[in-house]
Coordinates of C-alpha atoms in Angstrom, one line a residue:
M1 CA 68.9 80.5 32.0
K2 CA 69.8 80.1 35.6
A3 CA 71.4 83.0 37.3
P4 CA 74.8 82.4 38.9
V5 CA 75.0 82.0 42.6
P6 CA 77.3 84.7 44.1
W7 CA 79.2 82.4 46.5
R8 CA 82.5 84.1 46.4
Q9 CA 81.3 87.6 47.1
R10 CA 80.3 88.7 50.5
A11 CA 76.8 90.2 50.6
A12 CA 76.5 93.8 51.6
S13 CA 72.8 93.6 52.2
H14 CA 71.5 94.0 55.7
S15 CA 69.7 90.6 55.4
I16 CA 73.0 88.8 54.9
S17 CA 75.8 88.3 57.4
S18 CA 79.2 87.2 56.1
I19 CA 81.5 84.7 57.8
S20 CA 85.2 84.2 57.4
I21 CA 86.7 81.5 59.5
S22 CA 90.3 80.3 59.3
S23 CA 90.3 78.3 62.5
I24 CA 87.4 76.8 64.4
S25 CA 87.1 74.1 67.2
I26 CA 84.3 71.6 67.4
S27 CA 84.1 69.4 70.5
S28 CA 87.9 69.4 71.1
I29 CA 88.6 69.0 67.4
S30 CA 90.6 71.9 65.8
I31 CA 89.9 72.6 62.2
S32 CA 92.5 75.0 60.7
S33 CA 92.7 76.2 57.2
I34 CA 90.2 73.6 56.0
S35 CA 90.8 72.4 52.5
R36 CA 88.6 70.4 50.1
S37 CA 90.4 67.2 50.9
T38 CA 90.4 67.5 54.6
F39 CA 87.4 65.3 55.3
L40 CA 88.6 62.5 53.0
T41 CA 91.1 60.9 55.3
R42 CA 90.6 59.3 58.7
A43 CA 93.6 61.0 60.2
S44 CA 91.9 64.4 59.9
F45 CA 89.2 63.3 62.3
A46 CA 91.5 62.1 65.1
A47 CA 90.5 63.4 68.5
P48 CA 92.7 61.9 71.1
A49 CA 91.8 64.5 73.7
A50 CA 88.1 63.8 73.3
S51 CA 88.7 60.1 73.5
A52 CA 90.6 60.3 76.7
A53 CA 88.0 62.5 78.3
R54 CA 85.0 60.3 77.4
P55 CA 86.0 56.6 77.8
Q56 CA 82.4 55.4 77.8
R57 CA 81.9 56.9 74.3
R58 CA 84.3 54.5 72.8
R59 CA 82.3 51.4 73.7
A60 CA 80.8 49.7 70.7
H61 CA 77.5 47.9 70.4
D62 CA 77.2 44.2 70.8
A63 CA 75.7 42.6 67.7
P64 CA 72.1 41.4 68.4
P65 CA 71.3 37.8 67.6
S66 CA 69.5 37.1 64.3
R67 CA 66.5 35.0 63.7
R68 CA 68.4 31.7 63.7
G69 CA 70.6 32.4 66.7
Q70 CA 73.4 33.7 64.5
R71 CA 74.8 37.2 65.0
F72 CA 74.6 40.2 62.7
P73 CA 78.1 41.2 61.4
T74 CA 79.9 43.7 63.5
P75 CA 80.4 47.0 61.6
K76 CA 83.9 47.8 60.5
S77 CA 83.8 51.1 62.4
P78 CA 81.3 50.4 65.3
L79 CA 81.6 54.0 66.6
L80 CA 80.5 55.3 63.3
N81 CA 78.2 52.6 61.9
P82 CA 75.0 51.6 63.8
P83 CA 74.3 47.8 64.1
A84 CA 73.4 46.1 60.9
S85 CA 70.1 45.2 62.5
T86 CA 68.9 48.8 62.0
R87 CA 68.8 48.1 58.3
P88 CA 66.5 45.7 56.5
P89 CA 67.5 42.0 56.6
P90 CA 68.2 40.1 53.3
L91 CA 65.1 39.3 51.3
D92 CA 65.2 35.6 50.3
V93 CA 62.5 34.9 47.7
P94 CA 62.4 32.1 45.1
A95 CA 63.1 32.7 41.4
R96 CA 60.1 32.3 39.1
G97 CA 61.6 29.3 37.3
D98 CA 62.3 27.3 40.5
A99 CA 58.6 26.6 41.3
P100 CA 56.7 23.8 39.4
S101 CA 53.6 26.0 39.1
T102 CA 52.4 29.5 39.4
F103 CA 50.4 28.7 42.5
R104 CA 53.4 27.2 44.2
Y105 CA 55.6 30.1 43.2
L106 CA 53.1 32.6 44.7
L107 CA 52.8 30.6 47.8
Q108 CA 56.6 30.5 48.3
L109 CA 56.9 34.1 47.4
G110 CA 54.4 35.1 50.1
K111 CA 56.2 33.0 52.7
G112 CA 59.5 34.6 51.7
Y113 CA 58.0 38.1 52.3
L114 CA 56.4 37.0 55.5
R115 CA 59.8 35.7 56.8
F116 CA 61.4 39.0 55.8
Y117 CA 58.8 41.0 57.7
K118 CA 59.1 38.9 60.8
D119 CA 62.8 39.2 60.8
G120 CA 62.4 43.0 60.4
L121 CA 60.1 43.1 63.4
R122 CA 62.5 41.0 65.5
A123 CA 65.2 43.5 64.5
V124 CA 63.2 46.4 65.8
L125 CA 62.9 44.7 69.2
A126 CA 66.6 43.8 69.2
N127 CA 67.5 47.4 68.5
R128 CA 65.3 48.5 71.3
R129 CA 67.1 46.3 73.7
L130 CA 70.5 47.6 72.5
L131 CA 69.3 51.2 73.0
R132 CA 67.9 50.4 76.4
D133 CA 71.3 49.0 77.5
K134 CA 73.0 52.1 76.2
L135 CA 70.6 54.4 78.0
A136 CA 71.2 52.5 81.2
R137 CA 74.9 53.4 81.0
T138 CA 74.1 57.1 80.2
P139 CA 74.0 59.6 83.0
S140 CA 70.5 60.4 84.0
E141 CA 70.8 64.1 83.4
E142 CA 71.8 63.4 79.7
R143 CA 69.5 60.4 79.1
P144 CA 67.1 61.1 76.2
S145 CA 63.7 59.6 76.0
V146 CA 62.8 57.4 73.0
F147 CA 59.3 59.0 72.7
W148 CA 60.2 62.7 73.2
R149 CA 57.8 65.5 72.5
R150 CA 60.7 67.6 71.2
P151 CA 64.0 66.4 69.8
P152 CA 66.9 66.0 72.3
P153 CA 68.6 69.4 72.7
R154 CA 72.0 67.9 72.4
V155 CA 73.9 64.6 71.9
P156 CA 74.7 62.9 75.2
R157 CA 78.5 63.1 75.8
T158 CA 78.7 59.3 76.1
F159 CA 77.0 58.8 72.7
S160 CA 79.0 57.8 69.7
R161 CA 77.7 58.6 66.2
A162 CA 76.4 55.0 66.0
D163 CA 74.5 55.5 69.3
W164 CA 72.9 58.7 68.0
V165 CA 71.7 57.0 64.8
L166 CA 70.5 54.0 66.7
L167 CA 68.4 56.3 69.0
W168 CA 66.6 57.9 66.0
R169 CA 66.1 54.7 64.0
V170 CA 64.6 52.9 67.1
R171 CA 62.2 55.8 67.6
H172 CA 61.2 55.9 63.9
D173 CA 60.5 52.1 63.9
L174 CA 58.8 51.9 67.3
L175 CA 56.3 54.6 66.3
R176 CA 55.4 52.5 63.2
L177 CA 55.4 49.1 64.9
P178 CA 51.8 48.9 66.2
L179 CA 50.0 49.7 62.9
F180 CA 52.4 47.7 60.8
G181 CA 52.2 44.7 63.1
L182 CA 48.5 44.8 62.9
M183 CA 48.7 44.8 59.1
L184 CA 51.0 41.8 59.2
V185 CA 48.6 39.9 61.5
V186 CA 45.5 40.7 59.4
I187 CA 46.7 40.3 55.9
G188 CA 49.9 38.2 56.4
E189 CA 51.6 37.4 53.1
F190 CA 49.7 40.1 51.3
T191 CA 51.4 42.9 53.3
A192 CA 53.9 43.4 50.5
L193 CA 51.1 44.5 48.2
A194 CA 49.5 46.8 50.8
V195 CA 52.7 48.7 51.9
V196 CA 53.0 50.2 48.4
Y197 CA 50.1 52.5 49.3
V198 CA 51.0 53.1 52.9
D199 CA 54.8 53.5 52.8
G200 CA 54.9 55.8 55.8
V201 CA 53.7 53.2 58.2
V202 CA 56.5 50.7 57.5
P203 CA 59.5 50.5 59.9
H204 CA 62.8 50.9 58.2
T205 CA 63.9 47.3 58.9
C206 CA 60.8 46.0 57.1
R207 CA 61.3 47.9 53.8
V208 CA 62.1 45.6 50.8
P209 CA 64.8 46.7 48.3
R210 CA 62.3 47.7 45.7
Q211 CA 60.5 49.9 48.2
L212 CA 63.7 51.6 49.3
R213 CA 64.8 52.3 45.7
R214 CA 61.3 53.6 44.8
G215 CA 61.5 55.9 47.8
L216 CA 64.9 57.3 46.7
E217 CA 63.6 57.8 43.1
R218 CA 60.6 59.8 44.4
A219 CA 62.8 61.8 46.7
E220 CA 65.3 62.7 43.9
Q221 CA 62.5 63.6 41.4
R222 CA 60.8 65.7 44.0
R223 CA 64.1 67.4 44.9
R224 CA 64.7 68.4 41.3
A225 CA 61.2 69.8 41.0
A226 CA 61.7 71.8 44.3
F227 CA 64.9 73.4 43.0
D228 CA 63.3 74.2 39.7
D229 CA 60.5 76.0 41.5
L230 CA 62.9 77.8 43.8
E231 CA 65.1 79.0 41.1
A232 CA 62.2 80.2 39.0
R233 CA 60.8 82.2 41.9
H234 CA 64.1 83.3 43.5
P235 CA 66.9 83.3 40.9
H236 CA 69.6 83.9 43.5
G237 CA 68.5 81.1 45.8
V238 CA 69.1 81.5 49.5
L239 CA 70.6 85.0 48.9
S240 CA 67.4 86.3 47.2
P241 CA 65.9 89.2 49.1
R242 CA 62.5 87.6 49.3
V243 CA 63.8 84.3 50.7
G244 CA 63.2 83.9 54.4
P245 CA 62.7 81.1 56.9
A246 CA 59.2 80.3 55.6
V247 CA 60.3 79.9 52.0
A248 CA 63.4 78.0 53.0
R249 CA 61.5 75.6 55.3
R250 CA 58.9 74.9 52.6
H251 CA 61.7 74.1 50.1
V252 CA 63.5 71.8 52.6
L253 CA 60.4 69.8 53.4
R254 CA 60.0 69.1 49.6
S255 CA 63.7 68.6 48.7
L256 CA 64.3 66.2 51.6
H257 CA 61.1 64.4 50.9
L258 CA 59.9 64.9 54.5
S259 CA 56.3 65.8 53.8
G260 CA 53.8 64.0 51.5
R261 CA 53.2 65.0 47.9
L262 CA 49.6 65.9 48.8
W263 CA 50.9 69.0 50.6
D264 CA 52.6 70.1 47.3
R265 CA 49.2 70.2 45.6
L266 CA 47.7 72.3 48.3
G267 CA 50.4 75.0 48.0
A268 CA 50.1 77.9 50.4
A269 CA 47.0 76.2 52.0
A270 CA 49.2 73.4 53.4
P271 CA 50.0 73.7 57.1
H272 CA 53.7 74.3 56.6
A273 CA 54.4 75.5 60.1
L274 CA 53.0 72.3 61.6
L275 CA 54.8 70.1 59.0
W276 CA 58.1 71.8 59.9
R277 CA 57.5 71.3 63.6
L278 CA 56.7 67.6 63.1
K279 CA 59.1 66.7 60.2
G280 CA 61.6 69.5 59.5
R281 CA 62.8 70.4 63.0
P282 CA 63.5 66.8 64.0
R283 CA 65.6 66.3 60.8
M284 CA 67.6 69.4 61.6
A285 CA 68.2 68.2 65.1
F286 CA 69.3 64.8 63.9
L287 CA 71.7 66.2 61.3
D288 CA 73.3 68.6 63.8
G289 CA 74.2 65.7 66.1
D290 CA 75.0 63.4 63.2
D291 CA 77.5 65.9 61.7
R292 CA 79.3 66.2 65.0
G293 CA 79.4 62.5 65.4
L294 CA 80.8 61.9 61.9
I295 CA 83.5 64.5 62.6
E296 CA 84.5 63.1 66.0
D297 CA 84.3 59.4 65.2
G298 CA 86.1 58.9 61.9
G299 CA 84.4 60.8 59.0
P300 CA 83.0 59.5 55.7
T301 CA 86.0 57.1 55.1
G302 CA 84.8 54.9 58.0
L303 CA 81.2 54.6 56.9
E304 CA 80.0 51.3 55.4
P305 CA 78.6 51.7 51.8
E306 CA 75.0 51.4 52.8
E307 CA 75.4 53.8 55.7
L308 CA 77.1 56.2 53.4
R309 CA 74.2 56.2 51.0
I310 CA 71.7 56.7 53.8
A311 CA 73.8 59.6 55.2
C312 CA 74.0 61.4 51.9
A313 CA 70.2 60.9 51.1
E314 CA 69.4 62.4 54.5
R315 CA 71.3 65.6 53.5
G316 CA 69.6 65.9 50.1
I317 CA 72.5 64.4 48.1
D318 CA 71.4 62.2 45.2
V319 CA 72.7 58.7 45.5
L320 CA 71.2 56.7 42.7
G321 CA 73.8 55.8 40.0
R322 CA 76.6 57.5 42.0
R323 CA 79.9 55.9 42.8
E324 CA 80.9 55.3 46.4
A325 CA 84.0 57.6 46.0
E326 CA 81.8 60.5 44.8
L327 CA 79.4 60.1 47.8
R328 CA 82.3 60.1 50.2
T329 CA 83.7 63.3 48.6
W330 CA 80.3 65.0 48.7
L331 CA 79.6 64.0 52.3
G332 CA 83.1 65.3 53.2
D333 CA 82.3 68.6 51.5
W334 CA 79.1 68.9 53.5
L335 CA 81.0 68.4 56.8
R336 CA 83.8 70.8 55.7
L337 CA 81.4 73.5 54.7
T338 CA 79.0 73.3 57.6
A339 CA 81.5 72.9 60.4
A340 CA 81.3 75.7 62.9
E341 CA 81.7 76.1 66.7
D342 CA 78.7 78.4 67.0
A343 CA 75.4 76.5 66.7
A344 CA 73.6 79.4 65.0
E345 CA 76.3 79.8 62.4
R346 CA 76.3 76.1 61.8
R347 CA 72.5 76.1 61.1
R348 CA 72.9 79.0 58.7
R349 CA 75.6 77.1 56.8
V350 CA 73.3 74.1 56.7
A351 CA 70.5 76.3 55.3
V352 CA 72.7 77.5 52.5
L353 CA 73.7 73.9 51.4
L354 CA 70.1 72.7 51.6
M355 CA 68.9 75.6 49.5
T356 CA 71.6 75.0 46.8
R357 CA 72.0 72.2 44.3
R358 CA 74.9 70.0 45.2
E359 CA 76.8 70.9 42.0
H360 CA 76.6 74.6 43.0
W361 CA 77.9 74.2 46.5
P362 CA 80.6 76.7 47.4
L363 CA 84.2 75.6 47.0
Q364 CA 85.5 77.6 50.0
R365 CA 84.3 78.0 53.5
D366 CA 84.1 81.8 53.4
F367 CA 80.7 82.1 51.8
A368 CA 77.9 84.4 52.6
V369 CA 75.1 83.1 54.8
P370 CA 71.6 84.6 55.6
D371 CA 70.8 86.2 59.0
W372 CA 68.0 83.7 59.6
E373 CA 68.0 80.1 60.6
L374 CA 65.9 77.1 59.6

């Protein structure tokens, strides 16, 4: 039997610091008496003062040309949603019954996958050009590098949420482009069979629907196992006296599916500190900027359905079999519960939510947080 999580009681232990906030301000946005429904309407995210102070921030991306000279559809909220070219293109493969023979079917199937991968690689380069144009308009003192050794310390003031997501996705895909491009040149149509075993080298724009779904299934299964282990060892979760940064980071690496399953088998012998520096710390930096961008540029109501699912999955929220309205509510809860002006406090709040099953998240903002950060 799982022990209840004491959310509504302030911890008296020296290892826990309590927070009670009735009014906070984040980047010119006042949040007063935040209720559960606050983040479900676009009006609650309005920030006219910030808009007037940063006119460059309101500039949306131009849609890059597609393979046949057409243009990708413009997002309905271009300040929130990155270009459609940052997501995989449609996969057009023939049905089994349309081909006169098995050989012809396999040949057409291979060509369909090859077209898909080529379109995905073109999208990576198109996104790189979009990012380059954006960086050219960014003040030099705030201009982040695509291949940074450490994550950017803050979001540039001229960046919208879409710009921030574009930066991280371009970096993710460019790092995987050389090896994946070599695979595509060497094995061509058979790349679809090989990527099953080397999922980590595939750019996001080159991942087929089955591959994306399989990744979500693995992540959600692993997250459930991670919480089962955490609750068995530490019944009170993040408030347990033996839970510290090391335990929390190990759990987050598993629950967010950031490290490979091989490291789970090694247990304490795995290089968790190195894995956190390579995988965990960048994810926390991305989420910090992404949360701010979501709040400032419109909130969950403005996200396209696919971007909504991606945003929820990045925060450890299960998305398979969930309705869109549920996901918007849960993402709104995340933003409401983690919002804080102080960066350290915000990171502690994020730690609490990542260490707690979504169905056990606190209902109110005045919940206890640990005195350590992820």
